[in-house]
Coordinates of C-alpha atoms and ligand atoms in Angstrom, one line a residue:
X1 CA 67.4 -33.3 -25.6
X2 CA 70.3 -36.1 -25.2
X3 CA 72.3 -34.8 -22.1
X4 CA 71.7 -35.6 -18.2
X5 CA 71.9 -31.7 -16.6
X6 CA 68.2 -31.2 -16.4
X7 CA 66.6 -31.9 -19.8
X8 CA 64.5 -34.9 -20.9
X9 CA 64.7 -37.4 -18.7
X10 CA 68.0 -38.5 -20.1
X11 CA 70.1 -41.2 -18.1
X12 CA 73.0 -41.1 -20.4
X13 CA 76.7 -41.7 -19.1
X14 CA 75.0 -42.6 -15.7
X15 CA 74.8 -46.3 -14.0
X16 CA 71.4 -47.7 -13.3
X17 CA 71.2 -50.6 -10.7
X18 CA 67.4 -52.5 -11.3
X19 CA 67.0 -55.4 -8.1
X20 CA 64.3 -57.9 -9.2
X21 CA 64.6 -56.8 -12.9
X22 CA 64.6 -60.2 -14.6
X23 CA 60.4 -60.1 -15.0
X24 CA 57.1 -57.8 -14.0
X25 CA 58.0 -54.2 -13.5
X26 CA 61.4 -54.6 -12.7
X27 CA 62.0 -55.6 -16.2
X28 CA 60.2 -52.9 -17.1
X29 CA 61.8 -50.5 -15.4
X30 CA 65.0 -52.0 -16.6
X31 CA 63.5 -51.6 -20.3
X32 CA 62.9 -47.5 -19.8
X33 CA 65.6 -46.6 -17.9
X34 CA 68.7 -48.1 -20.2
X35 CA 65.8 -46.7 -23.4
X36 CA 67.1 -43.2 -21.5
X37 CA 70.7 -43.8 -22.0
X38 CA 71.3 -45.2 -18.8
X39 CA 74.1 -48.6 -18.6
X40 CA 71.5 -51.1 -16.5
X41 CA 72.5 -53.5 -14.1
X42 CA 70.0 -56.3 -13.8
X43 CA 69.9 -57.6 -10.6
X44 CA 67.9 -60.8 -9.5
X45 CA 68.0 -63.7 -7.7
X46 CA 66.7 -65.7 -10.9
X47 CA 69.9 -65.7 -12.7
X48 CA 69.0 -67.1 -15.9
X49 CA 66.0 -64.2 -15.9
X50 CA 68.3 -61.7 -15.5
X51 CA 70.7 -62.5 -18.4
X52 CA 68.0 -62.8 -20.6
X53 CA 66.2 -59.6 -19.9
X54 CA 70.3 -58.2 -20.6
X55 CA 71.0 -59.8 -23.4
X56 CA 67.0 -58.5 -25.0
X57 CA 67.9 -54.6 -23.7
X58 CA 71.4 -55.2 -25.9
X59 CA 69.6 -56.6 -28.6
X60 CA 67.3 -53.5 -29.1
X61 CA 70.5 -51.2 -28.9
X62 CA 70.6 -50.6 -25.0
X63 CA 73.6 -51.2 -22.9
X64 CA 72.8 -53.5 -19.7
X65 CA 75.0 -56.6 -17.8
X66 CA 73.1 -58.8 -15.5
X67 CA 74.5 -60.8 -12.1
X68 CA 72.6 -63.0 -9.9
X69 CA 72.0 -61.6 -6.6
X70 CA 69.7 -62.1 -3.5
X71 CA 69.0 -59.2 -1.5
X72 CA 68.3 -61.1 1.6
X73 CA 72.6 -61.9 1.4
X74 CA 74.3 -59.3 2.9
X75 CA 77.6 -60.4 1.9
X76 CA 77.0 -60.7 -2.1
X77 CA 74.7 -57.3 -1.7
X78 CA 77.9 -55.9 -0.7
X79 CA 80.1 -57.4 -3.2
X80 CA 78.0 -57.1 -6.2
X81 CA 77.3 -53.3 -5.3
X82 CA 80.9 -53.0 -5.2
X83 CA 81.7 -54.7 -7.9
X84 CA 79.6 -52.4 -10.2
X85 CA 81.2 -49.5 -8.0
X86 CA 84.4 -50.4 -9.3
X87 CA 84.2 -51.8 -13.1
X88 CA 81.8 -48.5 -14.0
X89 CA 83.6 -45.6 -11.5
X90 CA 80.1 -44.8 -10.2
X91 CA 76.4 -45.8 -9.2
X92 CA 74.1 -43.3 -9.9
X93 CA 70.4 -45.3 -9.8
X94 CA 69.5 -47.8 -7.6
X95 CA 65.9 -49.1 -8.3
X96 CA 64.9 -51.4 -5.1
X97 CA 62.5 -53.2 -7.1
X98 CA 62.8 -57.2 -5.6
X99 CA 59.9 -58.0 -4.0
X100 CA 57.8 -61.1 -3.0
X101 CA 53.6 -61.3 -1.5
X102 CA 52.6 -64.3 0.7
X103 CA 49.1 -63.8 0.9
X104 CA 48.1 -65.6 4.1
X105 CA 45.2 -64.7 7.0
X106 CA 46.8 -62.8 9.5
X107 CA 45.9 -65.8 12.2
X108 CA 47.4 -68.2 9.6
X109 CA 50.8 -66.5 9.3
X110 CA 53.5 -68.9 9.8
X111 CA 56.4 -66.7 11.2
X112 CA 59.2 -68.2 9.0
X113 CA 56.5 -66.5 6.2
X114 CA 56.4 -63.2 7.6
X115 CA 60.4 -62.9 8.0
X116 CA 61.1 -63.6 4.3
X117 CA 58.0 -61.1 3.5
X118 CA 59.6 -58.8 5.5
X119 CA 63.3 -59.4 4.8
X120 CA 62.8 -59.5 1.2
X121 CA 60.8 -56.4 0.9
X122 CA 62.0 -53.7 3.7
X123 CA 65.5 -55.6 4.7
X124 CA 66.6 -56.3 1.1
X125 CA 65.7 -52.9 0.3
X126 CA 67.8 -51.2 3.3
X127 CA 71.2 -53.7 2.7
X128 CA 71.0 -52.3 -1.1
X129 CA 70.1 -49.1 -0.3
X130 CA 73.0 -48.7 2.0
X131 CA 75.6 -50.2 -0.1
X132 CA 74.8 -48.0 -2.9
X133 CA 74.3 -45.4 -0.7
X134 CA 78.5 -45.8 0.9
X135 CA 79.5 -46.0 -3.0
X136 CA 77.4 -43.0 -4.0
X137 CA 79.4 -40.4 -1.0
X138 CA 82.2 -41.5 -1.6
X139 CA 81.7 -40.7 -5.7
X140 CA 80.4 -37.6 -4.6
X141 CA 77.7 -37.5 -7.5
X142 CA 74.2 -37.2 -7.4
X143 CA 72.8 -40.5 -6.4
X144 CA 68.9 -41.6 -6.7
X145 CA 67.2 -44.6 -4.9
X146 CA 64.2 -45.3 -5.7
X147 CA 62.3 -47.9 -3.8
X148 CA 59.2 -50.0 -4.8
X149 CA 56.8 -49.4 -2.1
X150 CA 53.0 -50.3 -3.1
X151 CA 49.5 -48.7 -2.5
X152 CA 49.6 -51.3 0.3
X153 CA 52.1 -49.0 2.1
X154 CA 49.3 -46.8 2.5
X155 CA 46.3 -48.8 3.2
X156 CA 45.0 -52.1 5.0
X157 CA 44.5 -53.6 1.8
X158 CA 41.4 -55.1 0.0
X159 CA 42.4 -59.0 1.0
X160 CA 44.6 -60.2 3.8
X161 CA 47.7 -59.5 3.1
X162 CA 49.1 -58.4 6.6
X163 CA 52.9 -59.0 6.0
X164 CA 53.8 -57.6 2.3
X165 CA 51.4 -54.3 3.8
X166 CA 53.5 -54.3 6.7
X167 CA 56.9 -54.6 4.5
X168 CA 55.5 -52.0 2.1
X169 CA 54.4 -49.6 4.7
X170 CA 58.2 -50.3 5.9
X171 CA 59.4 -49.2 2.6
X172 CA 57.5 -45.9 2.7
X173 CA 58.6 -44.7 6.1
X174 CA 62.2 -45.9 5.3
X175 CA 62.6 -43.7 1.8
X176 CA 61.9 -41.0 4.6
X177 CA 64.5 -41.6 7.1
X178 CA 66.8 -42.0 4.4
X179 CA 66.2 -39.3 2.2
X180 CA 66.7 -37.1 5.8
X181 CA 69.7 -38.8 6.4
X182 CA 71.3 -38.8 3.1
X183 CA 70.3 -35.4 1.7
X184 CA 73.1 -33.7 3.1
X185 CA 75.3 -36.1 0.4
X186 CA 73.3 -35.1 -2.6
X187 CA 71.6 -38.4 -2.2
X188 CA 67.8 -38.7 -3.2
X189 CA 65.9 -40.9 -2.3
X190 CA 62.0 -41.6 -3.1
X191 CA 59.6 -44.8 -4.3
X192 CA 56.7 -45.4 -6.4
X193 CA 53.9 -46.9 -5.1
X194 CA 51.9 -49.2 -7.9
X195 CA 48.8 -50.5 -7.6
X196 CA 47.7 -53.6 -9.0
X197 CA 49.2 -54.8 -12.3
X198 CA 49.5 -58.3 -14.1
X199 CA 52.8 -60.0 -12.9
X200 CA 53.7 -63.5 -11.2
X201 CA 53.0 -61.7 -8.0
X202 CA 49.6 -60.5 -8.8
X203 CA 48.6 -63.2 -11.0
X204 CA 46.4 -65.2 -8.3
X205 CA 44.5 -62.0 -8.1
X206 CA 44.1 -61.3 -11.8
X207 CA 43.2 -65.2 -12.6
X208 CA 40.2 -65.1 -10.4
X209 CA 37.7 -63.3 -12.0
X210 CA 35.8 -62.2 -9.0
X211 CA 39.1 -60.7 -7.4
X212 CA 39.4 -59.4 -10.9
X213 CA 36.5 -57.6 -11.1
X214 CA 37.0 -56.2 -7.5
X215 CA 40.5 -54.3 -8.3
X216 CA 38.9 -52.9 -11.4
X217 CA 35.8 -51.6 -9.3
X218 CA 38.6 -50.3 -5.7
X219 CA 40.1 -48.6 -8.7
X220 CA 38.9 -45.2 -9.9
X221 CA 40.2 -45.2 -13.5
X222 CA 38.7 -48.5 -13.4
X223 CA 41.4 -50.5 -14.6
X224 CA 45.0 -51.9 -13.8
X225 CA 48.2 -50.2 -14.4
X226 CA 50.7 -51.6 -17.1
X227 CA 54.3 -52.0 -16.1
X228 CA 55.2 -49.1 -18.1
X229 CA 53.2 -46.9 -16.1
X230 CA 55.0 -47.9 -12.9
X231 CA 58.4 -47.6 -15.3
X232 CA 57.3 -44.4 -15.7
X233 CA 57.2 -43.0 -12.4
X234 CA 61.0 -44.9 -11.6
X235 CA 62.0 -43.1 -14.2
X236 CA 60.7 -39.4 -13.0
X237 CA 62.0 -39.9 -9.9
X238 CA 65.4 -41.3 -11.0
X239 CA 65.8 -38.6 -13.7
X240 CA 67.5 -35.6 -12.7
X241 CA 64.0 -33.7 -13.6
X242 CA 63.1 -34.4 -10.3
X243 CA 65.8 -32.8 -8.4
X244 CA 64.0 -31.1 -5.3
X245 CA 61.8 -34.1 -4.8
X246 CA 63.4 -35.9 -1.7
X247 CA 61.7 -38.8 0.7
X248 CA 58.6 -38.4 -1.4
X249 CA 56.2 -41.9 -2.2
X250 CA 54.5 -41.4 -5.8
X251 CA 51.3 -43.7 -6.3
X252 CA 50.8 -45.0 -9.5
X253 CA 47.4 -46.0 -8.7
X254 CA 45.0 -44.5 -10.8
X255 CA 43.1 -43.0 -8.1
X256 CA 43.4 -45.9 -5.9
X257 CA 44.2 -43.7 -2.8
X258 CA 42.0 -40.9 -3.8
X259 CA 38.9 -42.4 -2.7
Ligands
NAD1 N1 52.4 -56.4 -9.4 C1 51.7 -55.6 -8.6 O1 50.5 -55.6 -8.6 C2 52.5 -54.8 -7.6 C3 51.8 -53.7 -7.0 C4 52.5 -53.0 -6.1 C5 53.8 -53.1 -5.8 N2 54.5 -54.2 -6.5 C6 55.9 -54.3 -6.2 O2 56.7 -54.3 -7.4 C7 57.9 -55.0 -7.2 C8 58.0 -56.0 -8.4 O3 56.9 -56.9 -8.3 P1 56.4 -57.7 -9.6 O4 54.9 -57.5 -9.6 O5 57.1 -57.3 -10.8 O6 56.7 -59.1 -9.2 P2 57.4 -60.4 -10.0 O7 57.2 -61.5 -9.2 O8 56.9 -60.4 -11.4 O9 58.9 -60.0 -10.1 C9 59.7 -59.9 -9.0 C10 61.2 -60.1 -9.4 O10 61.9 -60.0 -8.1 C11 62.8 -61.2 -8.1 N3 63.2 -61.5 -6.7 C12 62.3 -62.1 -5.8 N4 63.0 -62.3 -4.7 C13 64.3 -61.8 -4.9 C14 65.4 -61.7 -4.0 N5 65.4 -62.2 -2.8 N6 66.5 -61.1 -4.5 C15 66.5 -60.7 -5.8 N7 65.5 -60.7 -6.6 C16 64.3 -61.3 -6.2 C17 62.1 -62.3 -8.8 O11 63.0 -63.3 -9.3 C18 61.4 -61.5 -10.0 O12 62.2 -61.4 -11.1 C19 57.7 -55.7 -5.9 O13 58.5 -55.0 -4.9 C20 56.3 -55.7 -5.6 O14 55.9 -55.7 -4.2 C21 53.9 -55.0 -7.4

């Protein structure tokens, strides 16, 4: 039950990259996949996050490094990726996690709001995604990228929301083209797509009661997920478990989409 050729979920010997994995699911994600064996790279523009959430997977016997890193820079995307390329031998996880909500009425939306939406959340995901990708042919192994879409990728949302459900349907359609264009390297690629859970991005929704209340009642199972849950999923998809699952979009959504 401890090796990486198709039992278990195991991660060991491999290289797990986690963008936005100081806090919220990323951290999470961070949390389960290094808990697998896997070395994790936290990656995050909040610096100081991302060294503690390291330093805390070390401390309870996991192996993880953190660097700062914004997705939106092209340039340190690159170098970073490489860097890891180099120092380990391989990547074999990338976990586009970063991601940011303006929620603003549509008529409202200032433009310089909907370009960071949208860079953070479908550009950032493509610059990392096609770093990790170059690093991944050129290692020859079997390379996983899982991207964090959202429920929203599928659906006009519940509250106006028009540029993260535009990003996140981005981010759905993109884990397609990809996965087409890289299968022919051995490269995977799929997302999860959560629905609501408690983080700083969610937060306004959770504090208000009313909006509360509403998620719980759009939601089948009737409650939120956990960031394990969504941890969960990463980790299916970037285990080698799932092997013949290419340019596929899990929900996490307890029944969310189902109605
Ligand atoms: N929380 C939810 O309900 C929910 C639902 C569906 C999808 N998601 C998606 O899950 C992902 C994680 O969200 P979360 O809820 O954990 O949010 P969060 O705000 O708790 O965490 C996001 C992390 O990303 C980092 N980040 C932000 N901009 C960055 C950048 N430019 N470069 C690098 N790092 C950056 C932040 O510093 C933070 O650590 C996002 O893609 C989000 O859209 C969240």
């Amino acid at each position: 039950m401890t090796n990486n050729t198709g039992t278990s979920f195991r991660l060991d010997n491999e290289v797990a990259v986690v963008t936005g994995g100081a806090a919220g699911l990323g951290r999470a994600m961070a949390d389960v996949l290094a808990g697998q064996g896997a070395h994790t790279v936290v990656l995050d523009i909040d610096a100081e996050g991302a060294s503690k959430a390291a330093s805390e997977i070390e401390s309870s016997g996991g192996s993880a490094e953190a660097q700062a890193l914004d997705v939106l820079d092209e340039a340190a995307v690159d170098e970073t990726i490489s860097d890891i390329a180099k120092r380990h031998g391989h990547i074999d996880v990338l976990v586009n996690n970063a991601g940011i909500a303006q929620r603003v009425p549509a008529t409202e939306m200032p433009r310089d709001v909907w370009e960071r939406v949208m860079g953070i959340n479908a550009t950032g995901v493509f610059l990392c995604a096609r770093s990790a990708a170059r690093h991944m042919i050129s290692q020859g192994t079997r390379g996983r990228i899982v991207n964090i879409a959202s429920i929203m990728g599928f659906s006009g949302g519940i509250y106006p929301n028009v540029a993260y459900n535009t990003s996140k349907g981005a981010v759905v359609n993109m884990t397609r083209a990809l996965a087409v264009e890289w299968a022919p390297h051995g490269i995977r690629v799929n997302a999860v797509g959560p629905t609501y859970v408690r983080t700083n991005l969610a937060e306004p929704l959770f504090a208000n009661p009313e909006t509360y209340e509403e998620i719980k009642w759009f939601t089948p199972m009737g409650k939120e997920a956990q960031p394990a849950d969504i941890a969960y999923g990463v980790l299916f998809l970037a285990s080698h478990e799932s092997k013949m699952i290419t340019g596929h979009t899990l929900p996490v959504d307890g029944g969310f989409l189902s109605w």
